[in-house]
Short mmCIF file of C-alpha atoms and ligand atoms in Angstrom, two decimals:
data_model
loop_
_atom_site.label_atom_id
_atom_site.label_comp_id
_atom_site.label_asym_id
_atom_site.label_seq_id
_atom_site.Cartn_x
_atom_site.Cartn_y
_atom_site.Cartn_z
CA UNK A 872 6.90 15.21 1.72
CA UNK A 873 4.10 16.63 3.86
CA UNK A 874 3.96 20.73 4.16
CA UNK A 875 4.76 20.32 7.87
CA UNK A 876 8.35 18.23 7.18
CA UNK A 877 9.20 20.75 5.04
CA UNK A 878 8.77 23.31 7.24
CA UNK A 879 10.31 21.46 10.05
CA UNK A 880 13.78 21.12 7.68
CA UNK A 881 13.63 24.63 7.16
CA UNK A 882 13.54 24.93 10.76
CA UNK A 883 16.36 22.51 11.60
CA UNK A 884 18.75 23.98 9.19
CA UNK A 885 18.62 27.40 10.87
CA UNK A 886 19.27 25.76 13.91
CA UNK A 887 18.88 28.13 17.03
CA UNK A 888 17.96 31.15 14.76
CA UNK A 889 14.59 32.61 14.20
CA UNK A 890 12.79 32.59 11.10
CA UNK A 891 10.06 34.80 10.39
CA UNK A 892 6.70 33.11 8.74
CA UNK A 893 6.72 35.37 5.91
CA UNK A 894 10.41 33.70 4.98
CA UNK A 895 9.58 30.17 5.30
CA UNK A 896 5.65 30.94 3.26
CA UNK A 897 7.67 32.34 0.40
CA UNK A 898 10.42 29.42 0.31
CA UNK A 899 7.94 26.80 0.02
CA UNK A 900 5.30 29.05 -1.93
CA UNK A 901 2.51 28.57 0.50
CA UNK A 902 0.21 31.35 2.29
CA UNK A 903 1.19 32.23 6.18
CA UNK A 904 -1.42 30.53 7.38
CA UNK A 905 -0.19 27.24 5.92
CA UNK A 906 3.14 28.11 7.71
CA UNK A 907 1.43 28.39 11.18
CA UNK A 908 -0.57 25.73 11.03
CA UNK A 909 2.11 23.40 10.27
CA UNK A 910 4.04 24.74 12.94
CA UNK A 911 0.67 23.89 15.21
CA UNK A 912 0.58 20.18 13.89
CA UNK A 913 4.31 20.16 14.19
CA UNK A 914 4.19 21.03 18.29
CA UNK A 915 1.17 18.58 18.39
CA UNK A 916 3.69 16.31 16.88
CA UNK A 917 5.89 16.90 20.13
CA UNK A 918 8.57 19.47 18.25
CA UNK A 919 9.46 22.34 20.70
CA UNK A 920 9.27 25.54 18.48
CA UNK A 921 8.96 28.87 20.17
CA UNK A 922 7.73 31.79 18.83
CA UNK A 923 8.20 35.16 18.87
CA UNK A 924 6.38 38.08 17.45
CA UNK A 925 8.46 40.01 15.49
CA UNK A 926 11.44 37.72 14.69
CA UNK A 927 9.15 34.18 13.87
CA UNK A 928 9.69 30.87 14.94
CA UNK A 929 13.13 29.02 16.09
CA UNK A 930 13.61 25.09 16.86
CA UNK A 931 14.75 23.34 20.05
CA UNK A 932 16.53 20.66 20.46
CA UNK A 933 15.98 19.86 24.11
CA UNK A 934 17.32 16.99 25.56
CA UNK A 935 17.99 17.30 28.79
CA UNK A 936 15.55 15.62 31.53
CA UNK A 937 15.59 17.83 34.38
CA UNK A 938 13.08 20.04 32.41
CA UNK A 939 10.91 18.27 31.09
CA UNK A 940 8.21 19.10 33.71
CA UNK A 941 8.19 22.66 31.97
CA UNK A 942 8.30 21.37 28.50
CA UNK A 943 5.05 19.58 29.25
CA UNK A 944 3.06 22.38 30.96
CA UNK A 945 1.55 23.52 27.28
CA UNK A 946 0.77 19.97 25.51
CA UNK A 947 -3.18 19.96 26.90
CA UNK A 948 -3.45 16.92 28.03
CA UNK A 949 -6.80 15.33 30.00
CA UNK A 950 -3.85 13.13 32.20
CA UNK A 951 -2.40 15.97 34.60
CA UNK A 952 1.42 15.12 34.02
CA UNK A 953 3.85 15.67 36.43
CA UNK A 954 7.30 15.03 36.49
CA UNK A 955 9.70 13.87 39.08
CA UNK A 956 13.33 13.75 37.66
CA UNK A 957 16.14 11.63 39.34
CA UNK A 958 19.61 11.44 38.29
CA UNK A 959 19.66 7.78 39.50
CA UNK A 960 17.38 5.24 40.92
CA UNK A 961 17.39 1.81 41.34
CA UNK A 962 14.16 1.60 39.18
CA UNK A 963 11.30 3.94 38.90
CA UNK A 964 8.99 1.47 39.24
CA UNK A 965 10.46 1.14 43.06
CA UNK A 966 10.07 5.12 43.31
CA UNK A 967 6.76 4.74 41.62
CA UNK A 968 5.79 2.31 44.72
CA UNK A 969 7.60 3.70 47.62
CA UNK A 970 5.01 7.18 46.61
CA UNK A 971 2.08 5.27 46.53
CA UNK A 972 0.96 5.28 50.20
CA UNK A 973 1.99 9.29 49.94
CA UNK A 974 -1.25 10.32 47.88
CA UNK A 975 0.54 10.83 45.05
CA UNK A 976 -1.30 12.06 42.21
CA UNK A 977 -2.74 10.05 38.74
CA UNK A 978 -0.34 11.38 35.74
CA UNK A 979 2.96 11.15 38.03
CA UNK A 980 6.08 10.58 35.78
CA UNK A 981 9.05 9.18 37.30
CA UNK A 982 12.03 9.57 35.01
CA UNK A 983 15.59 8.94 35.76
CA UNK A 984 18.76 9.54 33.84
CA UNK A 985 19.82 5.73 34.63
CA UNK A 986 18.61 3.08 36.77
CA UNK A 987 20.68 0.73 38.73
CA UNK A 988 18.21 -2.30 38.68
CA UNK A 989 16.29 -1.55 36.00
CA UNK A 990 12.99 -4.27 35.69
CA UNK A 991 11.75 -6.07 32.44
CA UNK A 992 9.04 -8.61 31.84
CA UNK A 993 9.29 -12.33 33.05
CA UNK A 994 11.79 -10.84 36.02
CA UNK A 995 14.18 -9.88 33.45
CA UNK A 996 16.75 -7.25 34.38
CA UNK A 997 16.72 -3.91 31.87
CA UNK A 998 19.94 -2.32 31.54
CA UNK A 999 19.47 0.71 31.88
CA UNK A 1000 22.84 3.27 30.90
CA UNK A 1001 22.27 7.30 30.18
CA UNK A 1002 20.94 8.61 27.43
CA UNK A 1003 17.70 6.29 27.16
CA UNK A 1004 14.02 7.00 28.47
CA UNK A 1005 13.21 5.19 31.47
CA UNK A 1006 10.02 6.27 33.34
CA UNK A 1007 7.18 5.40 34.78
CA UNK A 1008 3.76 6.66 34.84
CA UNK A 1009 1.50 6.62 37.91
CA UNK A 1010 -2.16 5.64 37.16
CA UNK A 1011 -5.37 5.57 39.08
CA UNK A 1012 -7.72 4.06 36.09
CA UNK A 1013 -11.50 3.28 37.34
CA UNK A 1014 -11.07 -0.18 35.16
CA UNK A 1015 -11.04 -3.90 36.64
CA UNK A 1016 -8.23 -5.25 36.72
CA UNK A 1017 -8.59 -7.64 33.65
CA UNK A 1018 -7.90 -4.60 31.69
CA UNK A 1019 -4.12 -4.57 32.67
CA UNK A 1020 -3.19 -6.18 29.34
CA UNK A 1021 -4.85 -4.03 27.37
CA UNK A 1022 -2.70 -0.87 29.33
CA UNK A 1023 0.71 -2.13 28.37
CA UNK A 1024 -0.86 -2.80 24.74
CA UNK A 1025 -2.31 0.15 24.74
CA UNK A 1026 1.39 1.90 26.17
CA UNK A 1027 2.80 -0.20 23.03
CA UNK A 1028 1.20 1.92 20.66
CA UNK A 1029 1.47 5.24 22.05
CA UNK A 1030 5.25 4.39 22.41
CA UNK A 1031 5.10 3.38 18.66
CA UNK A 1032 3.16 5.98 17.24
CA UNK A 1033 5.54 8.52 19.17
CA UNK A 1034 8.69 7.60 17.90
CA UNK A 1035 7.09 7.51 14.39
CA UNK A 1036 5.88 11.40 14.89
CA UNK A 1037 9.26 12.38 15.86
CA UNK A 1038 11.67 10.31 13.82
CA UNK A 1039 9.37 9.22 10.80
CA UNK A 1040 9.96 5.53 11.21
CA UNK A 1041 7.49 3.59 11.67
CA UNK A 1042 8.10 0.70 14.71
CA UNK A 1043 6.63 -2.61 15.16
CA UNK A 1044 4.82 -4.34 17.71
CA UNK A 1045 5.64 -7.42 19.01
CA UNK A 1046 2.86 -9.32 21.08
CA UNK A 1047 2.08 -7.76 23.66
CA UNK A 1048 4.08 -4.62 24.15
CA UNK A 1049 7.69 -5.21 22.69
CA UNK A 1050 8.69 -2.30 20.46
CA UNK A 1051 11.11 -3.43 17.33
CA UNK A 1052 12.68 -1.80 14.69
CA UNK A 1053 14.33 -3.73 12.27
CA UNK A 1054 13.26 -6.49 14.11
CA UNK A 1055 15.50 -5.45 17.77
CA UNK A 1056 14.02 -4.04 20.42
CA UNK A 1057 13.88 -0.27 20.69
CA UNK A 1058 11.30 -0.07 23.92
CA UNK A 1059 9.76 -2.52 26.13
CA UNK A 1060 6.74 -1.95 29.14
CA UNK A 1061 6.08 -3.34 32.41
CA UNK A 1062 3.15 -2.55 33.59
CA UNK A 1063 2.51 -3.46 37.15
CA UNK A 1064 -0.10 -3.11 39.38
CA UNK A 1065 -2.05 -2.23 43.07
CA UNK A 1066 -5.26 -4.05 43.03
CA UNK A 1067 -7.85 -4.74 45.67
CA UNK A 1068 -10.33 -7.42 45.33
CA UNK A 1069 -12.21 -6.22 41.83
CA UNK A 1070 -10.58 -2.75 41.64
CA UNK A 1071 -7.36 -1.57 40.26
CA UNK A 1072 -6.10 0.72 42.85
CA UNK A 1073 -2.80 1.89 40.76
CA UNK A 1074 -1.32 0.64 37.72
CA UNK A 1075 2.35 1.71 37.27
CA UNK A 1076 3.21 1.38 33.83
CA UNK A 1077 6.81 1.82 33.62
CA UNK A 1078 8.34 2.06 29.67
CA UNK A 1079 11.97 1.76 29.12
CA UNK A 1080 13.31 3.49 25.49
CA UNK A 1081 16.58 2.73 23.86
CA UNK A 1082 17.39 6.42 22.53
CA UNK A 1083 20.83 7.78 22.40
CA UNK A 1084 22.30 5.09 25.31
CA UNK A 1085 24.95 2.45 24.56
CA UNK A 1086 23.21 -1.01 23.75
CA UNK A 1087 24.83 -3.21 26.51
CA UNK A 1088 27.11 -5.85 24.64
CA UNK A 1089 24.89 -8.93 26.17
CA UNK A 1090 21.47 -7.33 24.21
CA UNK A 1091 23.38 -5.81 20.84
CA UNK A 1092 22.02 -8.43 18.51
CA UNK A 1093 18.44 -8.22 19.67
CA UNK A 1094 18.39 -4.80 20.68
CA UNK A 1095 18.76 -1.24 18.73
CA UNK A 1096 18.88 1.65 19.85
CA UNK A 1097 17.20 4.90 18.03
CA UNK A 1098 20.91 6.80 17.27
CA UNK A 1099 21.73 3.48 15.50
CA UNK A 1100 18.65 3.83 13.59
CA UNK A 1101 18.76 7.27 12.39
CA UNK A 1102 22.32 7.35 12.71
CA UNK A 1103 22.15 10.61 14.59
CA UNK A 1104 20.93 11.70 18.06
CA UNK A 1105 17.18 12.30 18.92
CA UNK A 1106 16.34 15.03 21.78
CA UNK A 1107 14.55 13.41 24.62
CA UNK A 1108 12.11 15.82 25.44
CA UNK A 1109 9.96 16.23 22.19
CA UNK A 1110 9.79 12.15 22.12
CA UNK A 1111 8.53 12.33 25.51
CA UNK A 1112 6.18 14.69 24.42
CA UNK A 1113 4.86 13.02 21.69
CA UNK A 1114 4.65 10.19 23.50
CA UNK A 1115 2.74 11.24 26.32
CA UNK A 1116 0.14 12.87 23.64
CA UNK A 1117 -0.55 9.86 22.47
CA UNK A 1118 -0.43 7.98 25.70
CA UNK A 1119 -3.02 10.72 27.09
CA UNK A 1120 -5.34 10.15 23.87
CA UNK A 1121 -5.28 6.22 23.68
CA UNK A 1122 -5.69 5.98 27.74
CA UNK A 1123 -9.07 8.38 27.13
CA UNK A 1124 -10.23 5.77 24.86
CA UNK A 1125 -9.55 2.83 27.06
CA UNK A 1126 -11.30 4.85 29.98
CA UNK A 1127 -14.25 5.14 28.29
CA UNK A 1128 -13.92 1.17 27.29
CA UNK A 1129 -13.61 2.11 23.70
CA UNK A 1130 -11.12 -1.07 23.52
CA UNK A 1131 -11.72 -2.12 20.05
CA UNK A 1132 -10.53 1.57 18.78
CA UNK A 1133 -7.60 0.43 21.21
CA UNK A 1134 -7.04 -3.12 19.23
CA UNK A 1135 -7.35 -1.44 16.12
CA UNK A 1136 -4.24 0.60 16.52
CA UNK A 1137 -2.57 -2.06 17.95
CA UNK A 1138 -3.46 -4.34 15.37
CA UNK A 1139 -2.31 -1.81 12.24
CA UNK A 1140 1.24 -1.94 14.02
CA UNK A 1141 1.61 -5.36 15.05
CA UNK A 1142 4.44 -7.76 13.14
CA UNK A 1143 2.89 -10.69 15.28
CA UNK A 1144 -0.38 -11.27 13.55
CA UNK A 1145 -0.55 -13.44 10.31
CA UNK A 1146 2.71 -14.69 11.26
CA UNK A 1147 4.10 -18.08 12.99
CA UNK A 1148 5.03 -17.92 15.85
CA UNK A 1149 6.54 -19.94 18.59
CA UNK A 1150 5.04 -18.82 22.45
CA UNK A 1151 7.11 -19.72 25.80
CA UNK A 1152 4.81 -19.97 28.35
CA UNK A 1153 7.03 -21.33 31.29
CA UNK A 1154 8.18 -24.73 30.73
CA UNK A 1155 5.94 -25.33 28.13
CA UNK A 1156 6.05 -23.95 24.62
CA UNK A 1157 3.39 -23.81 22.09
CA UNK A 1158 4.10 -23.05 18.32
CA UNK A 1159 1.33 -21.92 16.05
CA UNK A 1160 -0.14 -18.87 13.69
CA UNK A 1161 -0.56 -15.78 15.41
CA UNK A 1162 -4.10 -15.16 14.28
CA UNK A 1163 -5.68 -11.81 16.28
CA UNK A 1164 -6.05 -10.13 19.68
CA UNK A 1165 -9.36 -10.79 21.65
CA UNK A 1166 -10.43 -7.84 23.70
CA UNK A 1167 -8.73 -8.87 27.18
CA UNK A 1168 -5.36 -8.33 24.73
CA UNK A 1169 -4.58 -12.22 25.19
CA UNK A 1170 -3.18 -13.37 21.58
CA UNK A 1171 -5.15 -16.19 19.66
CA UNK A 1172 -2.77 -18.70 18.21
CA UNK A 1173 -3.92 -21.71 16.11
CA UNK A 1174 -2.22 -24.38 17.13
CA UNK A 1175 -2.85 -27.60 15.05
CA UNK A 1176 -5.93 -26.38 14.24
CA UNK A 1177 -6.99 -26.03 17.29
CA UNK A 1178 -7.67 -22.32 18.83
CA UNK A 1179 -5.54 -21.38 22.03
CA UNK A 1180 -5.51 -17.85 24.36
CA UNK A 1181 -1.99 -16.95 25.55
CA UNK A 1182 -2.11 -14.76 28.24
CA UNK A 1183 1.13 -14.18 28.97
CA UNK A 1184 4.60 -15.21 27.91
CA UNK A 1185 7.27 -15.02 25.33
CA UNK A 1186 6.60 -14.71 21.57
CA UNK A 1187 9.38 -15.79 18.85
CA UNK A 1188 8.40 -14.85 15.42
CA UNK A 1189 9.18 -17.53 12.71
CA UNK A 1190 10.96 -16.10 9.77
CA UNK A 1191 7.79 -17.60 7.90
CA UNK A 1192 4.01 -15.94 7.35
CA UNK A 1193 1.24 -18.28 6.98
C1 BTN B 2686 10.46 -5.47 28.98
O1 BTN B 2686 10.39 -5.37 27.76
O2 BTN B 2686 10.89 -6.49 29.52
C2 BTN B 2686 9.98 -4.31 29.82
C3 BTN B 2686 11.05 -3.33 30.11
C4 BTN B 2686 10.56 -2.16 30.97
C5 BTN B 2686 11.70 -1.25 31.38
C6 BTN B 2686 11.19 0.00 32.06
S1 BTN B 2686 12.46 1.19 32.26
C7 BTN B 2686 11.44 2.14 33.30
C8 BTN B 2686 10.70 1.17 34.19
N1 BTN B 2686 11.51 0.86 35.36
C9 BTN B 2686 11.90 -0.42 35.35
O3 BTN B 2686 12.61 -0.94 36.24
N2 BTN B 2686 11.41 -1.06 34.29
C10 BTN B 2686 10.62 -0.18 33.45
#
């Protein structure tokens, strides 16, 4: 176990007390300084730990939405987050659009607590019940549009990598943005988009994240939710910071067109590659081995030997690698 777990359990077993640096340094037989910096890679992590100067350091568990816009302020971040909270919507992507035309700014979160017509992929509904993560993120990205693909891959691994830095488990990714663990779905993206002739004007990029909500009856065998997973609740508001940490440092990268750092990461956590797979596209279905991303994030399937680009659609994963 890495120093900063064990400090963390330390933490979380003296829930809502303080413990002083000096106590934790001697438990594990470390130096101070070892202490604080795992508490700094820790809060990097996403964990909210406050300090104080004579009494030490004391875990939250925050969970509830309505402040996350102050739980942000300190996470440095080169996207200037901003949250607007709802208790209900109908789906943030809607809020997301109807604030569009109102100059609203790049790094605009809408969150609500549940959405009424909650939007998937393919014009699939997403049920969306309280106690998940349903936002979306207002962008402004100097990129052409072609790179849209690449964003919701790209929002696929900072979801991933997230949920592993709070919860420890690593997820999979699912071409091109569906977040399993276990193989059921934990989180899915929609990203949609403004776009004007060669320019992207805004790209909403709206992620939906099964946390401590029920999992509908109609989704329960493909979908999971993280509670069921860890068998115990997960506070909302350090996943959403380590999420949008990760979001923030992957969307840099993208940005700057550093896309094959970008297909890298997505590559290490994809279950799709090396694997057979069978691709709805509309009416028509291919079936083939899942062979690699190219840099527009369309997936390369052999099919009969012969090399094909899906753009978008459907991917079923055959229970058999290559
Ligand atoms: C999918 O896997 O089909 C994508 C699901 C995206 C759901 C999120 S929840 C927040 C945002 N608002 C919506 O209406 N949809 C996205």
């Amino acid at each position: 176990m890495k120093l900063e777990d064990k400090v963390l359990r330390i933490l979380e077993n003296s829930r809502r007390i303080f413990v002083s640096g000096s106590d934790i340094a001697r438990k594990l037989n470390v130096s101070r300084m070892a202490v604080s910096k795992a508490i700094m890679n820790l809060r990097k992590r996403g964990y909210v730990i406050e300090s104080h100067p004579r009494l030490g350091y004391r875990y939250v568990e925050v969970d509830d939405l309505r402040l996350l816009d102050s739980y942000i302020r300190d996470i440095n971040t080169k996207l200037n987050f901003k949250v607007l909270y709802f208790e209900e919507v109908s789906s943030t992507q809607d809020v997301a659009f109807s604030l569009i035309n109102s100059g609203v700014s790049e790094g605009t979160i809408i969150i609500a607590e549940r959405q009424t017509k909650g939007r998937g992929r393919l014009g699939r509904k997403w049920l969306s019940p309280m106690g998940g993560l349903w936002f979306t993120i207002i962008l402004t990205p100097s990129i052409s549009p072609n790179y849209v693909t690449l964003l919701s891959l790209m929002t696929g691994c900072a979801v991933a990598l997230g949920i592993q830095d709070i919860t420890n488990v690593r997820p999979e990714l699912k071409w091109p943005n569906d977040v399993l663990i276990n193989g059921r779905k934990v989180a899915g993206i929609l990203v949609e988009m403004l776009a004007e002739a060669d320019r992207l004007r805004y790209a909403l990029v709206g992620v939906g994240i099964n946390v401590n909500n029920e999992i509908p009856k109609e989704v329960s065998d493909s979908a999971i939710s993280l509670q069921q997973v860890l068998g115990r609740g997960i506070p909302r508001i350090p996943l959403m910071r380590a999420i949008l940490r990760r979001f923030d440092e992957l969307y840099q990268r993208l940005v700057r067109g550093d896309v094959n750092s970008i297909l890298k990461v997505w590559r290490s956590l994809s279950s799709t590659l090396g694997r057979r797979v069978i691709v709805y596209l509309g009416e028509k279905t291919i079936e083939g081995i899942a062979l690699d991303v190219d840099e527009d994030g369309a997936l390369i399937v052999k099919v009969n030997g012969e090399v094909r680009k899906v753009y978008s659609g459907d991917v079923v994963h055959l229970r058999f690698r290559k």
